[in-house]
mmCIF file of C-alpha atoms and ligand atoms in Angstrom:
data_model
loop_
_atom_site.group_PDB
_atom_site.id
_atom_site.type_symbol
_atom_site.label_atom_id
_atom_site.label_comp_id
_atom_site.label_asym_id
_atom_site.label_seq_id
_atom_site.Cartn_x
_atom_site.Cartn_y
_atom_site.Cartn_z
ATOM 1 C CA MET A 845 -7.575 -37.458 -15.169
ATOM 2 C CA ILE A 846 -7.336 -41.295 -16.501
ATOM 3 C CA GLY A 847 -8.544 -44.781 -15.653
ATOM 4 C CA ASN A 848 -8.053 -48.224 -17.364
ATOM 5 C CA ASP A 849 -9.086 -51.533 -16.670
ATOM 6 C CA ILE A 850 -8.241 -55.051 -18.562
ATOM 7 C CA VAL A 851 -9.670 -58.196 -18.409
ATOM 8 C CA ASP A 852 -7.787 -61.253 -19.222
ATOM 9 C CA LEU A 853 -10.999 -63.461 -20.755
ATOM 10 C CA ALA A 854 -9.886 -66.827 -20.187
ATOM 11 C CA LEU A 855 -8.811 -66.139 -16.345
ATOM 12 C CA ALA A 856 -12.286 -64.401 -16.284
ATOM 13 C CA LYS A 857 -13.572 -67.377 -17.543
ATOM 14 C CA LYS A 858 -12.313 -69.701 -14.425
ATOM 15 C CA GLU A 859 -12.761 -67.077 -11.634
ATOM 16 C CA SER A 860 -16.154 -65.583 -12.458
ATOM 17 C CA ASN A 861 -19.366 -67.179 -13.175
ATOM 18 C CA TRP A 862 -21.346 -64.047 -14.673
ATOM 19 C CA GLN A 863 -24.393 -66.446 -15.233
ATOM 20 C CA ARG A 864 -24.813 -67.036 -11.508
ATOM 21 C CA LYS A 865 -28.096 -66.394 -10.138
ATOM 22 C CA GLY A 866 -27.842 -62.648 -9.160
ATOM 23 C CA PHE A 867 -24.616 -61.529 -10.550
ATOM 24 C CA LEU A 868 -25.416 -59.506 -13.274
ATOM 25 C CA GLU A 869 -28.108 -57.512 -11.044
ATOM 26 C CA LYS A 870 -25.827 -56.522 -8.497
ATOM 27 C CA ILE A 871 -23.520 -54.882 -11.134
ATOM 28 C CA PHE A 872 -25.677 -53.711 -14.611
ATOM 29 C CA THR A 873 -28.761 -51.390 -14.579
ATOM 30 C CA GLN A 874 -31.937 -53.023 -16.463
ATOM 31 C CA LYS A 875 -30.450 -51.514 -20.038
ATOM 32 C CA GLU A 876 -27.083 -53.055 -19.424
ATOM 33 C CA GLN A 877 -28.442 -56.396 -18.782
ATOM 34 C CA LEU A 878 -30.671 -55.974 -22.015
ATOM 35 C CA LEU A 879 -27.384 -55.493 -23.991
ATOM 36 C CA ILE A 880 -25.804 -58.145 -22.567
ATOM 37 C CA LYS A 881 -28.976 -60.648 -22.879
ATOM 38 C CA ASN A 882 -29.462 -59.613 -26.597
ATOM 39 C CA ALA A 883 -25.294 -59.659 -27.414
ATOM 40 C CA LYS A 884 -24.379 -61.848 -29.915
ATOM 41 C CA ASN A 885 -21.770 -63.077 -27.440
ATOM 42 C CA SER A 886 -22.988 -61.814 -23.910
ATOM 43 C CA GLU A 887 -19.517 -63.254 -22.185
ATOM 44 C CA GLU A 888 -18.040 -60.010 -24.156
ATOM 45 C CA MET A 889 -20.315 -57.955 -23.380
ATOM 46 C CA VAL A 890 -20.446 -58.384 -19.804
ATOM 47 C CA TRP A 891 -16.598 -57.851 -19.547
ATOM 48 C CA ASN A 892 -16.671 -54.866 -22.216
ATOM 49 C CA LEU A 893 -19.550 -53.000 -19.600
ATOM 50 C CA TRP A 894 -17.539 -54.154 -16.818
ATOM 51 C CA THR A 895 -14.587 -52.609 -17.813
ATOM 52 C CA ARG A 896 -15.872 -49.487 -18.537
ATOM 53 C CA LYS A 897 -17.039 -49.195 -15.233
ATOM 54 C CA GLU A 898 -13.739 -49.962 -13.540
ATOM 55 C CA ALA A 899 -11.949 -47.882 -15.738
ATOM 56 C CA ALA A 900 -14.580 -44.937 -15.005
ATOM 57 C CA TYR A 901 -14.357 -45.537 -11.308
ATOM 58 C CA LYS A 902 -10.878 -45.050 -11.446
ATOM 59 C CA ILE A 903 -11.409 -41.388 -12.327
ATOM 60 C CA TYR A 904 -14.139 -40.932 -9.722
ATOM 61 C CA ASN A 905 -11.965 -42.642 -7.167
ATOM 62 C CA ARG A 906 -9.055 -39.846 -8.080
ATOM 63 C CA GLU A 907 -11.394 -37.029 -8.366
ATOM 64 C CA THR A 908 -13.457 -37.103 -5.425
ATOM 65 C CA GLY A 909 -11.383 -39.472 -3.040
ATOM 66 C CA PHE A 910 -14.575 -41.782 -2.470
ATOM 67 C CA ARG A 911 -13.862 -45.476 -2.293
ATOM 68 C CA GLY A 912 -17.253 -47.965 -2.447
ATOM 69 C CA PHE A 913 -18.175 -50.932 -4.393
ATOM 70 C CA ASN A 914 -21.649 -49.989 -6.627
ATOM 71 C CA PRO A 915 -21.254 -50.779 -9.782
ATOM 72 C CA VAL A 916 -24.733 -50.127 -10.813
ATOM 73 C CA LYS A 917 -24.054 -46.649 -9.784
ATOM 74 C CA LEU A 918 -21.612 -46.559 -12.981
ATOM 75 C CA VAL A 919 -24.147 -46.201 -15.844
ATOM 76 C CA CYS A 920 -22.710 -46.863 -19.325
ATOM 77 C CA PHE A 921 -24.011 -45.327 -22.501
ATOM 78 C CA TYR A 922 -22.824 -47.921 -25.341
ATOM 79 C CA GLU A 923 -22.441 -46.653 -28.454
ATOM 80 C CA ASP A 924 -20.836 -49.238 -30.243
ATOM 81 C CA GLN A 925 -18.295 -52.193 -29.048
ATOM 82 C CA SER A 926 -15.352 -49.520 -28.673
ATOM 83 C CA LYS A 927 -17.016 -46.312 -27.727
ATOM 84 C CA GLY A 928 -19.451 -44.960 -24.980
ATOM 85 C CA THR A 929 -19.621 -43.311 -22.192
ATOM 86 C CA VAL A 930 -20.010 -44.015 -18.463
ATOM 87 C CA SER A 931 -21.851 -41.414 -16.086
ATOM 88 C CA CYS A 932 -21.349 -41.687 -11.972
ATOM 89 C CA GLU A 933 -23.328 -39.208 -9.778
ATOM 90 C CA GLY A 934 -23.447 -36.584 -12.027
ATOM 91 C CA PHE A 935 -19.762 -36.787 -13.728
ATOM 92 C CA LEU A 936 -19.402 -37.982 -17.297
ATOM 93 C CA TYR A 937 -16.427 -40.073 -18.504
ATOM 94 C CA TYR A 938 -15.666 -40.998 -22.137
ATOM 95 C CA THR A 939 -14.672 -44.551 -22.868
ATOM 96 C CA GLN A 940 -12.544 -46.570 -25.672
ATOM 97 C CA THR A 941 -12.314 -50.179 -25.655
ATOM 98 C CA PHE A 942 -10.347 -52.634 -27.466
ATOM 99 C CA VAL A 943 -11.901 -56.099 -27.672
ATOM 100 C CA SER A 944 -9.546 -59.134 -28.741
ATOM 101 C CA LYS A 945 -9.859 -62.907 -28.260
ATOM 102 C CA GLU A 946 -7.685 -62.857 -25.089
ATOM 103 C CA PHE A 947 -8.596 -59.841 -23.649
ATOM 104 C CA ILE A 948 -10.855 -56.766 -23.173
ATOM 105 C CA TYR A 949 -9.348 -53.158 -22.171
ATOM 106 C CA THR A 950 -10.992 -50.187 -21.696
ATOM 107 C CA ILE A 951 -9.560 -46.541 -21.263
ATOM 108 C CA ALA A 952 -11.493 -43.961 -20.008
ATOM 109 C CA VAL A 953 -10.786 -39.998 -19.925
ATOM 110 C CA LEU A 954 -12.522 -36.818 -18.676
ATOM 111 C CA GLU A 955 -13.031 -35.387 -22.518
ATOM 112 C CA LYS A 956 -12.969 -36.789 -25.925
ATOM 113 C CA GLU A 957 -10.175 -34.987 -26.943
ATOM 114 C CA TYR A 958 -7.712 -36.542 -24.384
ATOM 115 C CA PHE A 959 -7.782 -39.746 -26.098
ATOM 116 C CA LYS A 960 -4.968 -38.024 -28.416
ATOM 117 C CA TYR A 961 -2.908 -37.590 -25.540
ATOM 118 C CA LEU A 962 -2.409 -40.613 -24.108
ATOM 119 C CA GLU A 963 0.600 -42.298 -23.521
ATOM 120 C CA LYS A 964 1.329 -45.781 -22.828
ATOM 121 C CA ILE A 965 3.665 -46.878 -19.622
ATOM 122 C CA ASP A 966 6.064 -49.808 -19.868
ATOM 123 C CA VAL A 967 6.474 -52.115 -16.949
ATOM 124 C CA ALA A 968 9.906 -50.645 -15.790
ATOM 125 C CA THR A 969 8.700 -47.021 -15.325
ATOM 126 C CA LYS A 970 8.721 -45.903 -12.002
ATOM 127 C CA ILE A 971 5.408 -44.961 -10.671
ATOM 128 C CA SER A 972 4.612 -43.610 -7.187
ATOM 129 C CA LYS A 973 1.622 -44.372 -5.422
ATOM 130 C CA ILE A 974 -0.313 -41.866 -2.885
ATOM 131 C CA ASN A 975 -3.193 -43.336 -0.944
ATOM 132 C CA GLY A 976 -2.655 -46.215 -3.305
ATOM 133 C CA ILE A 977 -3.361 -44.098 -6.442
ATOM 134 C CA PRO A 978 -0.690 -43.867 -9.021
ATOM 135 C CA SER A 979 1.340 -41.089 -10.542
ATOM 136 C CA ILE A 980 4.632 -40.400 -12.191
ATOM 137 C CA PHE A 981 6.774 -37.577 -10.886
ATOM 138 C CA ASP A 982 9.063 -35.901 -13.492
ATOM 139 C CA ASN A 983 11.796 -34.609 -11.913
ATOM 140 C CA VAL A 984 12.891 -32.662 -14.713
ATOM 141 C CA SER A 985 9.640 -30.519 -15.366
ATOM 142 C CA LEU A 986 8.169 -31.053 -11.734
ATOM 143 C CA VAL A 987 4.806 -32.428 -13.232
ATOM 144 C CA VAL A 988 3.052 -35.068 -11.654
ATOM 145 C CA LYS A 989 1.557 -37.224 -14.213
ATOM 146 C CA PRO A 990 -1.975 -38.969 -13.228
ATOM 147 C CA VAL A 991 -1.529 -42.719 -14.146
ATOM 148 C CA SER A 992 -4.012 -45.711 -14.296
ATOM 149 C CA ILE A 993 -2.509 -49.646 -13.731
ATOM 150 C CA SER A 994 -4.356 -52.489 -14.299
ATOM 151 C CA HIS A 995 -3.527 -55.804 -14.421
ATOM 152 C CA HIS A 996 -5.142 -59.432 -14.817
ATOM 153 C CA GLY A 997 -4.100 -62.777 -15.536
ATOM 154 C CA ARG A 998 -1.481 -62.540 -18.404
ATOM 155 C CA PHE A 999 -1.669 -58.762 -18.919
ATOM 156 C CA TRP A 1000 -0.621 -55.451 -17.288
ATOM 157 C CA GLU A 1001 -1.214 -52.240 -18.944
ATOM 158 C CA ALA A 1002 -0.720 -48.624 -17.706
ATOM 159 C CA VAL A 1003 -1.487 -45.501 -19.146
ATOM 160 C CA THR A 1004 -0.950 -41.779 -18.610
ATOM 161 C CA MET A 1005 -1.659 -38.327 -20.528
ATOM 162 C CA LEU A 1006 0.792 -36.360 -21.928
ATOM 163 C CA PRO A 1007 0.529 -32.878 -20.673
ATOM 164 C CA PHE A 1008 -0.891 -30.617 -23.508
ATOM 165 C CA MET B 246 -27.406 -62.448 18.108
ATOM 166 C CA ILE B 247 -24.492 -63.925 16.187
ATOM 167 C CA GLN B 248 -21.328 -63.234 17.928
ATOM 168 C CA LYS B 249 -18.730 -61.054 16.227
ATOM 169 C CA GLN B 250 -16.115 -63.655 16.183
ATOM 170 C CA GLU B 251 -18.302 -66.230 14.699
ATOM 171 C CA ILE B 252 -19.220 -64.049 11.901
ATOM 172 C CA ILE B 253 -15.585 -63.509 10.869
ATOM 173 C CA GLU B 254 -14.955 -67.365 11.075
ATOM 174 C CA GLN B 255 -17.665 -67.810 8.428
ATOM 175 C CA LEU B 256 -16.444 -64.626 6.545
ATOM 176 C CA LYS B 257 -13.303 -66.650 6.224
ATOM 177 C CA GLU B 258 -14.734 -69.618 5.063
ATOM 178 C CA ILE B 259 -17.036 -67.270 2.574
ATOM 179 C CA ILE B 260 -14.167 -65.369 0.915
ATOM 180 C CA LYS B 261 -11.434 -68.069 0.970
ATOM 181 C CA PRO B 262 -12.396 -69.519 -2.793
ATOM 182 C CA TYR B 263 -11.366 -65.871 -4.135
ATOM 183 C CA VAL B 264 -8.017 -65.564 -2.540
ATOM 184 C CA ASN B 265 -4.833 -66.602 -3.310
ATOM 185 C CA ASP B 266 -2.824 -65.372 -0.302
ATOM 186 C CA LYS B 267 -3.646 -67.966 2.435
ATOM 187 C CA LEU B 268 -1.765 -66.209 4.901
ATOM 188 C CA ALA B 269 -3.338 -62.862 4.799
ATOM 189 C CA LEU B 270 -6.574 -64.680 4.925
ATOM 190 C CA ASN B 271 -5.419 -66.724 8.307
ATOM 191 C CA SER B 272 -4.224 -63.199 9.949
ATOM 192 C CA LEU B 273 -7.755 -61.769 8.810
ATOM 193 C CA THR B 274 -9.086 -59.250 11.646
ATOM 194 C CA GLU B 275 -11.858 -56.614 11.336
ATOM 195 C CA THR B 276 -9.637 -53.953 9.843
ATOM 196 C CA THR B 277 -8.653 -56.096 6.834
ATOM 197 C CA ASP B 278 -9.778 -54.747 3.714
ATOM 198 C CA PHE B 279 -11.217 -57.087 0.926
ATOM 199 C CA ILE B 280 -9.137 -55.628 -2.007
ATOM 200 C CA ASN B 281 -6.045 -54.240 -0.684
ATOM 201 C CA ASP B 282 -5.381 -56.772 1.904
ATOM 202 C CA LEU B 283 -6.980 -59.729 0.508
ATOM 203 C CA LYS B 284 -6.497 -58.613 -2.950
ATOM 204 C CA ILE B 285 -9.709 -60.116 -4.242
ATOM 205 C CA ASN B 286 -10.336 -58.601 -7.273
ATOM 206 C CA SER B 287 -13.289 -56.663 -8.115
ATOM 207 C CA ALA B 288 -15.691 -58.804 -10.012
ATOM 208 C CA ASN B 289 -15.303 -61.497 -7.135
ATOM 209 C CA LEU B 290 -16.300 -58.617 -4.567
ATOM 210 C CA VAL B 291 -19.706 -59.571 -6.171
ATOM 211 C CA ASP B 292 -19.492 -63.242 -5.344
ATOM 212 C CA VAL B 293 -18.813 -62.641 -1.762
ATOM 213 C CA VAL B 294 -21.735 -60.463 -1.450
ATOM 214 C CA LEU B 295 -23.912 -62.936 -3.133
ATOM 215 C CA ASP B 296 -22.486 -65.547 -0.777
ATOM 216 C CA ILE B 297 -22.964 -63.544 1.886
ATOM 217 C CA GLU B 298 -26.607 -63.248 1.013
ATOM 218 C CA GLU B 299 -27.237 -66.840 0.483
ATOM 219 C CA LYS B 300 -25.499 -68.129 3.918
ATOM 220 C CA TYR B 301 -27.413 -65.345 6.181
ATOM 221 C CA ASN B 302 -30.807 -65.487 3.918
ATOM 222 C CA ILE B 303 -30.652 -61.686 3.908
ATOM 223 C CA VAL B 304 -30.335 -59.121 0.519
ATOM 224 C CA ILE B 305 -27.902 -56.645 0.430
ATOM 225 C CA ASP B 306 -28.995 -53.676 -1.066
ATOM 226 C CA ASN B 307 -26.832 -51.107 -3.515
ATOM 227 C CA GLU B 308 -26.218 -48.942 -0.504
ATOM 228 C CA SER B 309 -25.161 -51.283 1.735
ATOM 229 C CA MET B 310 -23.039 -53.198 -0.978
ATOM 230 C CA GLU B 311 -21.212 -49.968 -1.788
ATOM 231 C CA ARG B 312 -19.657 -49.814 1.865
ATOM 232 C CA MET B 313 -18.702 -53.242 1.937
ATOM 233 C CA VAL B 314 -15.090 -53.287 1.246
ATOM 234 C CA ASN B 315 -13.694 -54.430 4.352
ATOM 235 C CA VAL B 316 -14.505 -56.974 7.224
ATOM 236 C CA GLN B 317 -15.604 -54.739 9.772
ATOM 237 C CA ALA B 318 -18.281 -53.102 6.949
ATOM 238 C CA ALA B 319 -19.318 -56.446 6.255
ATOM 239 C CA ILE B 320 -19.972 -57.617 9.806
ATOM 240 C CA GLU B 321 -21.818 -54.728 10.381
ATOM 241 C CA ILE B 322 -24.127 -54.986 7.319
ATOM 242 C CA ILE B 323 -25.045 -58.700 8.250
ATOM 243 C CA GLU B 324 -25.824 -57.803 11.858
ATOM 244 C CA THR B 325 -27.841 -55.102 10.798
ATOM 245 C CA LYS B 326 -29.875 -57.202 7.943
ATOM 246 C CA VAL B 327 -29.995 -60.745 10.481
ATOM 247 C CA GLY B 328 -31.409 -58.143 12.895
ATOM 248 C CA GLU B 329 -34.113 -56.907 10.558
ATOM 249 C CA LYS B 330 -35.102 -60.530 9.905
ATOM 250 C CA ASN B 331 -36.089 -61.293 13.283
HETATM 251 C C1 COA C 1264 -9.646 -49.536 -7.859
HETATM 252 C C2 COA C 1264 -10.107 -50.994 -8.074
HETATM 253 C C3 COA C 1264 -11.400 -51.189 -8.569
HETATM 254 C C4 COA C 1264 -9.256 -52.266 -9.099
HETATM 255 O O1 COA C 1264 -8.960 -53.304 -8.802
HETATM 256 P P1 COA C 1264 -9.324 -54.286 -9.627
HETATM 257 O O2 COA C 1264 -9.988 -53.980 -11.151
HETATM 258 O O3 COA C 1264 -9.575 -55.706 -9.068
HETATM 259 O O4 COA C 1264 -7.328 -54.437 -10.197
HETATM 260 P P2 COA C 1264 -6.757 -53.580 -11.607
HETATM 261 O O5 COA C 1264 -5.608 -54.304 -11.711
HETATM 262 O O6 COA C 1264 -7.752 -53.462 -12.310
HETATM 263 O O7 COA C 1264 -6.501 -52.497 -10.725
HETATM 264 C C5 COA C 1264 -5.206 -52.273 -9.711
HETATM 265 C C6 COA C 1264 -4.401 -51.084 -10.303
HETATM 266 O O8 COA C 1264 -5.210 -49.980 -10.065
HETATM 267 C C7 COA C 1264 -4.803 -48.783 -9.519
HETATM 268 N N1 COA C 1264 -5.304 -48.271 -8.853
HETATM 269 C C8 COA C 1264 -5.962 -47.869 -7.842
HETATM 270 N N2 COA C 1264 -6.561 -46.750 -7.468
HETATM 271 C C9 COA C 1264 -6.831 -46.045 -8.847
HETATM 272 C C10 COA C 1264 -7.192 -44.850 -9.213
HETATM 273 N N3 COA C 1264 -8.196 -44.255 -8.713
HETATM 274 N N4 COA C 1264 -6.859 -44.507 -10.379
HETATM 275 C C11 COA C 1264 -5.834 -45.161 -11.111
HETATM 276 N N5 COA C 1264 -5.007 -46.641 -11.193
HETATM 277 C C12 COA C 1264 -5.767 -46.965 -9.416
HETATM 278 C C13 COA C 1264 -3.706 -49.443 -8.221
HETATM 279 O O9 COA C 1264 -2.287 -49.096 -8.107
HETATM 280 C C14 COA C 1264 -3.426 -51.219 -8.826
HETATM 281 O O10 COA C 1264 -2.503 -51.296 -9.287
HETATM 282 P P3 COA C 1264 -0.924 -52.070 -8.420
HETATM 283 O O11 COA C 1264 -1.393 -53.424 -7.908
HETATM 284 O O12 COA C 1264 0.180 -51.951 -9.528
HETATM 285 O O13 COA C 1264 -0.822 -51.363 -7.439
HETATM 286 C C15 COA C 1264 -9.901 -51.622 -6.993
HETATM 287 O O14 COA C 1264 -8.809 -51.634 -6.450
HETATM 288 C C16 COA C 1264 -10.982 -51.127 -6.007
HETATM 289 O O15 COA C 1264 -10.051 -50.019 -4.787
HETATM 290 N N6 COA C 1264 -12.327 -51.139 -5.339
HETATM 291 C C17 COA C 1264 -13.186 -50.709 -4.735
HETATM 292 C C18 COA C 1264 -14.699 -50.643 -5.237
HETATM 293 C C19 COA C 1264 -14.535 -50.971 -6.520
HETATM 294 O O16 COA C 1264 -14.006 -51.870 -6.802
HETATM 295 N N7 COA C 1264 -15.224 -50.459 -7.618
HETATM 296 C C20 COA C 1264 -15.859 -50.721 -8.686
HETATM 297 C C21 COA C 1264 -16.846 -50.282 -9.219
HETATM 298 S S1 COA C 1264 -18.129 -49.605 -8.370
#
């Protein structure tokens, strides 16, 4: 199982005012809000934590079939800028976050070891969607590989896991 | 009691700034999904919730927000919360 989420920082600046009254409270736990408040770059921390939640939500959504908007239920444990976990309703997901000036990108998996088996997918690959959830069907091996897609502004990313 | 059609019209105004596809916005009905049909990005869903809170002077708790992924759920939540005020 896999989840990813990307934020184009320039577009996010245009689309979202994270300093808006009530905004952070609707998305983040008290602890996460403190992380944001004390961060050197609060805006970067907002989107860092947000992409973790969204990436984890995509796994949660695929596994449980549940669809809903309750970001506070996804709780980030922030190890450092690139590593951490997200817990949701008793499930635990591991996250890896890539931060650049232009974007923030997080990939979430079920077990830490799975980060070794990630495979980036290019735009030309045929991706099928069942109930809106993407997969790749390998006609030769008949294996179904879970795919996660994320796009925002200038960026498009899709990722799957190699069979092991 | 606010009429359902009235809420739908008010909702259209509220979500307008977050929708690029104006055609989809015009054909909005109760069954319209904010994300799948209107392509509102999930961060802007928070803005929609905050705008609704401000417009109707209500507080939308996280459990209600959780369900608010389509127009029908939004209407139900607005009706309930406005009703609780009176
Ligand atoms: C899944 C969801 C969160 C993604 O929205 P987003 O961050 O605005 O947009 P992204 O570009 O990152 O993701 C969209 C892609 O995710 C893919 N996707 C949807 N569900 C997925 C899942 N469970 N696993 C992997 N990928 C998924 C879709 O195929 C879509 O790609 P497409 O446009 O090519 O079809 C959104 O579609 C949704 O259903 N939201 C419901 C509630 C919510 O937002 N919860 C957030 C945390 S509480």
